[in-house]
Amino acid sequence: MSSRTSRRTNLALLALLIGAFGSGWVGFAVAGSPDSRIVSVLHGVLGLGILTLVPWKSVIVRRGLRRGRHHVLAIAFGVLVAVSLLAGIVHSTLGPLELAGVSALDVHVGAAIVAVPFAVVHVIRRPQRPRATDLSRRTALQAMAVAGGAALAYGAVEAVTVAARLPGADRRATGSYEVGSGVPSAMPITQWFTDSVPGIDEGTYELQVSRPDQPTRRLGYGALLAISDTTLTAVLDCTGGWWAEQSWQGIRLDTLLGPVDSGSIVVRSVTGYTRSFPAEDATELLLATHLGDAPLSPGHGAPLRLVAPGRRGFWWVKWVDQVSIEPQASWWHSPFPLQ
Ligand code: HEM
Ligand code: HEM
């Protein structure tokens, strides 16, 4: 294999890796409307594109391994990419498999994140500079062949999933599986990996409500129950790979805060976990006290948790003890929780 083919194979792998990693996070950000499926499909095509290059890359790997240098990091990188790919395909075809509380999707995303520093070292140590001649008709055709191969691979995996009636055929546009709709006790309890279920005494619990033009108010659990009068049916689609449709009862945020015209709405949990929403979301957000007909369980966010219809699970802040209007726009805050 010519060095030019090797270089182009490695550059194509780089593009696919960056594309797959980026589209994975975009997929975590989208809500799951039918047209958001395009993100999952693109993600799958980019990811499977890596597999279509295996015949070419394996020649490069064999040649590289024959050279005298330290290969440990490159091999570890290869293992991480393989584990991530396998777990991603398992999740999308065989369903939400779980081993000791760790799901295939956790392994998929976890291995991809751990692979990042290995990828950076791998590429920096083996620079493959694009050349002007890479912009040829031939390269364009090769790129189209890789894209076609990747799309075919995706189509084949989907066709087998549907034909064999694998669980993957029933997944939502986000790739999530339905668990416990209408049955709160069957709905999984998951939180952002930095968070855990706190112990809260409802007798001493208070919600702090503040806005710049008014003194801060504090409401106890009883006061919240007295104004908890709005019911809403919404789909909670967790980035952990499951979704459930439930009926929630609670207090609309605009009822609690009054009109919100500018700035952002910041919702904070007793654990410190925080999410910021644009002002106009005030009419759609609900602070729930009940799930189904019963008060929330600790795992599902008792005594008060946010219901954010149309947003992924990590926006649905649990154990809320503070709601405030802040002057800066919500896009100043990180799109994903950092703590
Ligand atoms: C799916 C992603 C990739 C995997 C799993 C992977 C893995 C490997 C492995 C195991 C080797 C042989 C061991 C070694 O040379 O130390 C290798 C060689 C090599 N890799 Fe990668 N690699 C990937 C992507 C890339 C990318 C994106 C680049 C650069 C843009 C790259 C550049 C190279 C080069 C130049 C060699 C040959 C080194 C030599 O012949 O001495 N690889 N790769
Ligand atoms: C370079 C890293 C990555 C690669 C190569 C990759 C590749 C893949 C592949 C091949 C699939 C299976 C697609 C299918 O057969 O339908 C998949 C599914 C999935 N990946 Fe990734 N992925 C990567 C990183 C990520 C990251 C960082 C995230 C999230 C932040 C993510 C989230 C997902 C989700 C949610 C699915 C399920 C989608 C569905 O079932 O339609 N991936 N990935």
Short mmCIF file of C-alpha atoms and ligand atoms in Angstrom, two decimals:
data_model
loop_
_atom_site.label_atom_id
_atom_site.label_comp_id
_atom_site.label_asym_id
_atom_site.label_seq_id
_atom_site.Cartn_x
_atom_site.Cartn_y
_atom_site.Cartn_z
CA MET A 1 0.00 0.00 0.00
CA SER A 2 1.43 3.39 -0.98
CA SER A 3 2.30 5.94 1.68
CA ARG A 4 -0.24 8.25 0.06
CA THR A 5 -3.04 5.73 0.60
CA SER A 6 -1.90 5.24 4.22
CA ARG A 7 -1.91 8.96 4.82
CA ARG A 8 -5.37 9.39 3.33
CA THR A 9 -6.72 6.43 5.30
CA ASN A 10 -5.42 7.95 8.54
CA LEU A 11 -6.80 11.39 7.63
CA ALA A 12 -10.19 9.85 6.81
CA LEU A 13 -10.12 8.07 10.19
CA LEU A 14 -9.36 11.38 11.88
CA ALA A 15 -12.32 13.06 10.18
CA LEU A 16 -14.63 10.16 11.11
CA LEU A 17 -13.45 10.12 14.73
CA ILE A 18 -14.01 13.86 15.15
CA GLY A 19 -17.37 13.66 13.37
CA ALA A 20 -18.58 10.67 15.41
CA PHE A 21 -17.47 12.19 18.72
CA GLY A 22 -19.04 15.57 17.92
CA SER A 23 -22.31 14.14 16.59
CA GLY A 24 -22.57 11.93 19.71
CA TRP A 25 -22.75 15.08 21.85
CA VAL A 26 -25.11 16.81 19.42
CA GLY A 27 -27.31 13.73 19.78
CA PHE A 28 -27.26 14.17 23.57
CA ALA A 29 -28.40 17.77 23.11
CA VAL A 30 -31.37 17.10 20.79
CA ALA A 31 -34.77 16.33 22.20
CA GLY A 32 -35.89 13.38 20.12
CA SER A 33 -38.44 14.79 17.67
CA PRO A 34 -38.77 12.51 14.63
CA ASP A 35 -36.59 14.83 12.51
CA SER A 36 -33.82 14.73 15.10
CA ARG A 37 -33.28 11.11 14.02
CA ILE A 38 -31.01 12.55 11.35
CA VAL A 39 -28.41 13.20 14.09
CA SER A 40 -28.48 9.57 15.30
CA VAL A 41 -28.30 8.29 11.72
CA LEU A 42 -25.38 10.56 10.87
CA HIS A 43 -23.66 9.51 14.10
CA GLY A 44 -24.12 5.83 13.28
CA VAL A 45 -22.89 6.31 9.69
CA LEU A 46 -19.76 8.18 10.83
CA GLY A 47 -19.06 5.56 13.51
CA LEU A 48 -19.55 2.60 11.18
CA GLY A 49 -17.40 4.43 8.59
CA ILE A 50 -14.44 3.66 10.88
CA LEU A 51 -15.19 -0.06 10.49
CA THR A 52 -15.26 0.20 6.69
CA LEU A 53 -11.64 1.44 6.79
CA VAL A 54 -10.42 -1.51 8.86
CA PRO A 55 -8.97 -3.41 5.82
CA TRP A 56 -6.72 -0.44 4.96
CA LYS A 57 -5.90 0.51 8.54
CA SER A 58 -4.92 -3.04 9.43
CA VAL A 59 -2.11 -2.86 6.81
CA ILE A 60 -0.88 0.39 8.44
CA VAL A 61 -1.12 -1.16 11.89
CA ARG A 62 0.85 -4.28 10.91
CA ARG A 63 3.55 -2.15 9.28
CA GLY A 64 3.65 0.24 12.27
CA LEU A 65 3.93 -2.64 14.76
CA ARG A 66 6.99 -3.99 12.88
CA ARG A 67 8.81 -0.71 13.53
CA GLY A 68 10.76 -0.46 16.76
CA ARG A 69 8.88 1.97 18.97
CA HIS A 70 6.53 2.02 21.93
CA HIS A 71 3.18 0.80 20.74
CA VAL A 72 1.38 0.51 24.09
CA LEU A 73 -0.57 3.75 23.76
CA ALA A 74 -1.54 3.03 20.13
CA ILE A 75 -2.77 -0.44 21.06
CA ALA A 76 -4.69 0.92 24.07
CA PHE A 77 -6.26 3.49 21.72
CA GLY A 78 -7.24 0.72 19.32
CA VAL A 79 -8.82 -1.30 22.14
CA LEU A 80 -10.80 1.73 23.40
CA VAL A 81 -12.14 2.53 19.91
CA ALA A 82 -13.08 -1.13 19.39
CA VAL A 83 -14.85 -1.34 22.79
CA SER A 84 -16.73 1.93 22.12
CA LEU A 85 -17.80 0.79 18.64
CA LEU A 86 -18.91 -2.63 19.84
CA ALA A 87 -20.87 -1.20 22.80
CA GLY A 88 -22.52 1.42 20.53
CA ILE A 89 -23.64 -1.24 18.07
CA VAL A 90 -24.83 -3.51 20.91
CA HIS A 91 -26.91 -0.66 22.38
CA SER A 92 -28.46 0.21 19.02
CA THR A 93 -29.30 -3.39 18.09
CA LEU A 94 -29.63 -5.67 21.13
CA GLY A 95 -31.13 -3.03 23.43
CA PRO A 96 -30.32 -1.49 26.80
CA LEU A 97 -28.14 -4.33 28.12
CA GLU A 98 -26.76 -3.77 31.57
CA LEU A 99 -24.02 -5.45 33.59
CA ALA A 100 -23.50 -4.55 37.26
CA GLY A 101 -25.41 -1.30 36.77
CA VAL A 102 -23.33 -0.27 33.76
CA SER A 103 -25.20 -0.09 30.46
CA ALA A 104 -23.82 -0.68 26.97
CA LEU A 105 -24.40 3.03 26.30
CA ASP A 106 -22.38 3.99 29.42
CA VAL A 107 -19.52 1.81 28.12
CA HIS A 108 -19.89 3.32 24.63
CA VAL A 109 -19.70 6.95 25.75
CA GLY A 110 -17.21 6.25 28.56
CA ALA A 111 -14.73 4.46 26.26
CA ALA A 112 -15.07 7.25 23.66
CA ILE A 113 -14.26 9.93 26.27
CA VAL A 114 -11.30 7.97 27.69
CA ALA A 115 -10.02 7.46 24.11
CA VAL A 116 -9.69 11.22 23.49
CA PRO A 117 -6.24 11.78 25.11
CA PHE A 118 -4.98 8.57 23.45
CA ALA A 119 -6.21 9.86 20.09
CA VAL A 120 -4.47 13.20 20.60
CA VAL A 121 -1.13 11.54 21.49
CA HIS A 122 -1.49 9.06 18.61
CA VAL A 123 -2.07 11.78 16.03
CA ILE A 124 0.55 14.21 17.38
CA ARG A 125 3.21 11.49 17.35
CA ARG A 126 2.30 10.41 13.83
CA PRO A 127 1.46 13.63 11.99
CA GLN A 128 -0.27 13.14 8.63
CA ARG A 129 -0.26 16.49 6.87
CA PRO A 130 -2.87 17.03 4.19
CA ARG A 131 -1.29 18.00 0.85
CA ALA A 132 -2.55 20.12 -2.01
CA THR A 133 -2.74 16.96 -4.17
CA ASP A 134 -5.30 15.55 -1.72
CA LEU A 135 -7.85 17.89 -3.30
CA SER A 136 -7.99 15.77 -6.44
CA ARG A 137 -10.90 14.17 -8.24
CA ARG A 138 -9.56 10.80 -7.18
CA THR A 139 -9.64 11.69 -3.47
CA ALA A 140 -13.17 13.04 -3.86
CA LEU A 141 -14.20 9.68 -5.37
CA GLN A 142 -12.43 7.80 -2.58
CA ALA A 143 -14.18 9.93 0.04
CA MET A 144 -17.51 9.21 -1.65
CA ALA A 145 -16.72 5.50 -1.66
CA VAL A 146 -16.01 5.60 2.10
CA ALA A 147 -19.24 7.55 2.69
CA GLY A 148 -21.18 5.06 0.54
CA GLY A 149 -19.61 2.09 2.34
CA ALA A 150 -20.46 3.65 5.71
CA ALA A 151 -24.07 4.33 4.68
CA LEU A 152 -24.37 0.74 3.40
CA ALA A 153 -22.98 -0.60 6.68
CA TYR A 154 -25.53 1.48 8.63
CA GLY A 155 -28.34 0.34 6.34
CA ALA A 156 -27.28 -3.29 6.78
CA VAL A 157 -27.22 -3.05 10.60
CA GLU A 158 -30.66 -1.39 10.61
CA ALA A 159 -32.10 -3.93 8.13
CA VAL A 160 -30.88 -6.88 10.23
CA THR A 161 -32.22 -5.21 13.40
CA VAL A 162 -35.68 -4.81 11.86
CA ALA A 163 -35.75 -8.20 10.06
CA ALA A 164 -34.63 -10.13 13.15
CA ARG A 165 -37.01 -8.06 15.33
CA LEU A 166 -34.17 -7.10 17.64
CA PRO A 167 -35.03 -4.66 20.45
CA GLY A 168 -33.19 -1.94 18.51
CA ALA A 169 -36.11 -1.74 16.07
CA ASP A 170 -38.20 -0.09 18.82
CA ARG A 171 -35.75 2.59 19.92
CA ARG A 172 -36.66 6.26 19.81
CA ALA A 173 -35.07 8.82 17.46
CA THR A 174 -32.43 9.49 20.15
CA GLY A 175 -31.61 5.77 20.42
CA SER A 176 -33.37 5.52 23.83
CA TYR A 177 -35.61 2.60 24.87
CA GLU A 178 -39.02 2.87 26.54
CA VAL A 179 -39.01 1.80 30.22
CA GLY A 180 -41.83 2.26 32.74
CA SER A 181 -44.18 4.69 30.94
CA GLY A 182 -47.19 5.35 33.19
CA VAL A 183 -45.64 3.18 35.93
CA PRO A 184 -43.45 5.48 38.06
CA SER A 185 -42.08 2.63 40.20
CA ALA A 186 -40.71 0.98 37.03
CA MET A 187 -39.03 4.15 35.78
CA PRO A 188 -35.25 3.96 36.21
CA ILE A 189 -33.45 6.23 38.68
CA THR A 190 -30.48 7.84 36.99
CA GLN A 191 -28.63 11.11 37.43
CA TRP A 192 -25.64 12.86 35.89
CA PHE A 193 -22.57 10.82 36.73
CA THR A 194 -21.35 13.46 39.22
CA ASP A 195 -24.62 13.45 41.20
CA SER A 196 -26.20 11.06 43.74
CA VAL A 197 -29.53 10.80 45.60
CA PRO A 198 -29.41 13.07 48.70
CA GLY A 199 -31.36 12.55 51.94
CA ILE A 200 -33.82 15.45 52.38
CA ASP A 201 -36.03 16.12 55.42
CA GLU A 202 -39.34 17.50 54.10
CA GLY A 203 -40.02 19.12 57.50
CA THR A 204 -37.06 21.53 57.22
CA TYR A 205 -36.83 21.71 53.40
CA GLU A 206 -37.36 25.13 51.78
CA LEU A 207 -37.44 26.34 48.21
CA GLN A 208 -35.73 29.68 47.69
CA VAL A 209 -37.28 31.82 44.93
CA SER A 210 -35.47 34.98 43.86
CA ARG A 211 -35.64 37.61 41.16
CA PRO A 212 -33.64 40.86 40.98
CA ASP A 213 -36.62 43.16 41.53
CA GLN A 214 -38.12 41.43 44.58
CA PRO A 215 -37.01 40.22 48.01
CA THR A 216 -36.17 36.49 48.12
CA ARG A 217 -39.07 34.24 49.12
CA ARG A 218 -38.84 30.89 50.93
CA LEU A 219 -41.54 28.24 50.62
CA GLY A 220 -41.80 25.11 52.74
CA TYR A 221 -43.06 21.76 51.40
CA GLY A 222 -46.62 22.39 52.69
CA ALA A 223 -46.81 25.77 50.94
CA LEU A 224 -45.64 24.18 47.69
CA LEU A 225 -48.23 21.38 47.93
CA ALA A 226 -50.96 24.02 48.41
CA ILE A 227 -50.17 25.58 45.01
CA SER A 228 -49.27 22.36 43.16
CA ASP A 229 -52.25 22.30 40.77
CA THR A 230 -51.01 21.83 37.20
CA THR A 231 -50.80 18.43 35.52
CA LEU A 232 -48.68 17.74 32.48
CA THR A 233 -47.87 14.64 30.46
CA ALA A 234 -44.32 14.65 29.15
CA VAL A 235 -41.62 12.34 27.86
CA LEU A 236 -38.46 12.10 29.94
CA ASP A 237 -35.69 10.95 27.55
CA CYS A 238 -32.52 10.24 29.51
CA THR A 239 -29.09 10.34 27.88
CA GLY A 240 -28.51 7.09 29.80
CA GLY A 241 -30.53 5.48 26.98
CA TRP A 242 -34.12 5.13 28.27
CA TRP A 243 -37.34 7.13 27.98
CA ALA A 244 -40.71 7.16 29.75
CA GLU A 245 -43.94 9.09 29.34
CA GLN A 246 -45.47 10.10 32.67
CA SER A 247 -48.08 12.39 34.10
CA TRP A 248 -46.58 15.01 36.43
CA GLN A 249 -48.28 17.41 38.83
CA GLY A 250 -46.70 20.61 40.06
CA ILE A 251 -46.34 24.37 39.88
CA ARG A 252 -45.69 26.27 36.65
CA LEU A 253 -42.51 28.28 36.86
CA ASP A 254 -44.17 31.46 35.62
CA THR A 255 -46.73 31.12 38.44
CA LEU A 256 -43.90 30.94 40.95
CA LEU A 257 -41.60 33.55 39.44
CA GLY A 258 -44.04 35.98 37.82
CA PRO A 259 -43.35 37.24 34.29
CA VAL A 260 -39.79 36.66 33.06
CA ASP A 261 -38.81 38.93 30.14
CA SER A 262 -35.02 38.74 30.00
CA GLY A 263 -31.96 37.02 31.44
CA SER A 264 -32.08 33.34 32.37
CA ILE A 265 -33.89 31.08 34.78
CA VAL A 266 -31.46 29.18 36.97
CA VAL A 267 -32.69 26.01 38.67
CA ARG A 268 -30.46 24.49 41.33
CA SER A 269 -30.53 21.23 43.23
CA VAL A 270 -29.56 20.73 46.89
CA THR A 271 -26.61 18.78 45.47
CA GLY A 272 -25.34 21.91 43.68
CA TYR A 273 -26.29 20.56 40.23
CA THR A 274 -27.53 23.54 38.20
CA ARG A 275 -29.14 24.17 34.79
CA SER A 276 -30.00 27.51 33.12
CA PHE A 277 -32.96 28.10 30.82
CA PRO A 278 -33.88 30.96 28.52
CA ALA A 279 -36.46 33.39 29.95
CA GLU A 280 -39.13 32.32 27.45
CA ASP A 281 -39.13 28.74 28.83
CA ALA A 282 -40.86 29.94 32.04
CA THR A 283 -44.29 29.10 30.60
CA GLU A 284 -43.30 25.51 29.74
CA LEU A 285 -41.37 24.46 32.83
CA LEU A 286 -43.06 22.78 35.77
CA LEU A 287 -41.74 22.20 39.28
CA ALA A 288 -43.30 18.83 40.08
CA THR A 289 -44.31 17.58 43.52
CA HIS A 290 -46.11 14.47 42.18
CA LEU A 291 -45.41 11.76 39.63
CA GLY A 292 -48.48 9.75 38.62
CA ASP A 293 -50.84 10.08 41.59
CA ALA A 294 -48.22 9.94 44.32
CA PRO A 295 -45.67 12.36 45.78
CA LEU A 296 -42.22 12.01 44.20
CA SER A 297 -39.91 9.29 45.53
CA PRO A 298 -36.41 10.37 46.65
CA GLY A 299 -34.83 8.79 43.56
CA HIS A 300 -37.20 10.65 41.24
CA GLY A 301 -36.42 14.00 42.88
CA ALA A 302 -38.49 14.45 46.09
CA PRO A 303 -39.63 16.86 47.30
CA LEU A 304 -39.48 18.96 44.10
CA ARG A 305 -38.05 18.33 40.62
CA LEU A 306 -38.12 20.14 37.33
CA VAL A 307 -40.13 18.85 34.36
CA ALA A 308 -38.68 20.28 31.14
CA PRO A 309 -40.81 18.97 28.24
CA GLY A 310 -38.87 18.56 25.00
CA ARG A 311 -35.50 18.54 26.75
CA ARG A 312 -33.25 15.58 27.58
CA GLY A 313 -33.21 14.18 31.11
CA PHE A 314 -30.16 16.07 32.35
CA TRP A 315 -32.23 19.28 32.19
CA TRP A 316 -34.87 17.86 34.56
CA VAL A 317 -33.10 19.01 37.76
CA LYS A 318 -34.05 16.87 40.77
CA TRP A 319 -34.21 17.90 44.48
CA VAL A 320 -34.68 21.57 43.54
CA ASP A 321 -34.10 24.02 46.40
CA GLN A 322 -33.43 27.24 44.49
CA VAL A 323 -34.98 29.00 41.48
CA SER A 324 -33.76 32.41 40.41
CA ILE A 325 -33.74 34.86 37.54
CA GLU A 326 -30.20 35.91 36.65
CA PRO A 327 -29.16 38.76 34.36
CA GLN A 328 -26.89 36.86 31.93
CA ALA A 329 -28.37 34.93 28.99
CA SER A 330 -28.66 31.13 29.40
CA TRP A 331 -26.19 30.43 26.57
CA TRP A 332 -23.39 31.71 28.80
CA HIS A 333 -23.75 28.48 30.72
CA SER A 334 -22.25 25.19 29.54
CA PRO A 335 -24.65 23.11 27.39
CA PHE A 336 -23.69 20.05 29.46
CA PRO A 337 -23.33 19.86 33.26
CA LEU A 338 -19.70 20.30 34.32
CA GLN A 339 -20.13 19.31 37.96
C1 HEM B 1 -9.70 4.44 14.56
C2 HEM B 1 -8.67 5.15 14.90
C3 HEM B 1 -7.24 4.63 14.96
C4 HEM B 1 -6.74 3.52 15.55
C5 HEM B 1 -7.53 2.47 16.34
C6 HEM B 1 -5.31 3.49 15.30
C7 HEM B 1 -4.45 2.50 15.76
C8 HEM B 1 -3.12 2.33 15.30
C9 HEM B 1 -2.23 1.28 15.66
C10 HEM B 1 -2.58 0.18 16.66
C11 HEM B 1 -1.06 1.46 14.97
C12 HEM B 1 0.18 0.55 14.99
C13 HEM B 1 1.03 0.76 16.20
C14 HEM B 1 1.98 1.95 16.15
O1 HEM B 1 2.28 2.49 15.08
O2 HEM B 1 2.45 2.34 17.23
C15 HEM B 1 -1.23 2.65 14.17
C16 HEM B 1 -0.29 3.16 13.33
C17 HEM B 1 -0.36 4.42 12.75
N1 HEM B 1 -1.35 5.33 12.93
FE1 HEM B 1 -3.14 4.97 13.75
N2 HEM B 1 -4.98 4.59 14.58
C18 HEM B 1 -6.13 5.32 14.35
C19 HEM B 1 -6.21 6.51 13.70
C20 HEM B 1 -5.12 7.24 13.24
C21 HEM B 1 -5.14 8.61 12.82
C22 HEM B 1 -6.39 9.50 12.91
C23 HEM B 1 -3.88 8.95 12.43
C24 HEM B 1 -3.35 10.25 11.94
C25 HEM B 1 -4.06 11.19 11.39
C26 HEM B 1 -3.07 7.75 12.56
C27 HEM B 1 -1.74 7.64 12.20
C28 HEM B 1 -1.00 6.47 12.24
C29 HEM B 1 0.27 6.26 11.57
C30 HEM B 1 1.01 7.26 10.69
C31 HEM B 1 0.66 4.96 11.87
C32 HEM B 1 1.88 4.22 11.35
C33 HEM B 1 3.10 4.43 12.15
C34 HEM B 1 4.29 3.73 11.55
O3 HEM B 1 4.18 3.11 10.48
O4 HEM B 1 5.32 3.81 12.19
N3 HEM B 1 -3.85 6.74 13.07
N4 HEM B 1 -2.48 3.17 14.41
C1 HEM B 2 -15.41 8.46 18.34
C2 HEM B 2 -16.35 8.16 19.13
C3 HEM B 2 -17.64 7.45 18.77
C4 HEM B 2 -17.89 6.50 17.80
C5 HEM B 2 -16.91 5.91 16.81
C6 HEM B 2 -19.30 6.15 17.89
C7 HEM B 2 -19.95 5.20 17.10
C8 HEM B 2 -21.25 4.75 17.28
C9 HEM B 2 -21.86 3.65 16.58
C10 HEM B 2 -21.21 2.83 15.47
C11 HEM B 2 -23.12 3.51 17.06
C12 HEM B 2 -24.17 2.49 16.61
C13 HEM B 2 -25.03 3.10 15.55
C14 HEM B 2 -26.06 2.14 15.01
O1 HEM B 2 -25.71 0.99 14.71
O2 HEM B 2 -27.23 2.56 14.88
C15 HEM B 2 -23.32 4.52 18.07
C16 HEM B 2 -24.50 4.72 18.79
C17 HEM B 2 -24.67 5.73 19.70
N1 HEM B 2 -23.72 6.62 20.16
FE1 HEM B 2 -21.82 6.76 19.54
N2 HEM B 2 -19.88 6.88 18.91
C18 HEM B 2 -18.88 7.69 19.46
C19 HEM B 2 -19.03 8.58 20.51
C20 HEM B 2 -20.23 8.89 21.12
C21 HEM B 2 -20.40 9.91 22.12
C22 HEM B 2 -19.28 10.82 22.65
C23 HEM B 2 -21.74 9.90 22.45
C24 HEM B 2 -22.49 10.75 23.41
C25 HEM B 2 -22.06 11.84 23.98
C26 HEM B 2 -22.39 8.84 21.69
C27 HEM B 2 -23.72 8.50 21.76
C28 HEM B 2 -24.32 7.48 21.06
C29 HEM B 2 -25.73 7.13 21.18
C30 HEM B 2 -26.79 7.83 22.04
C31 HEM B 2 -25.95 6.05 20.34
C32 HEM B 2 -27.27 5.32 20.08
C33 HEM B 2 -27.87 5.93 18.83
C34 HEM B 2 -28.91 5.05 18.20
O3 HEM B 2 -29.19 3.98 18.73
O4 HEM B 2 -29.43 5.41 17.14
N3 HEM B 2 -21.43 8.25 20.88
N4 HEM B 2 -22.16 5.26 18.20
#
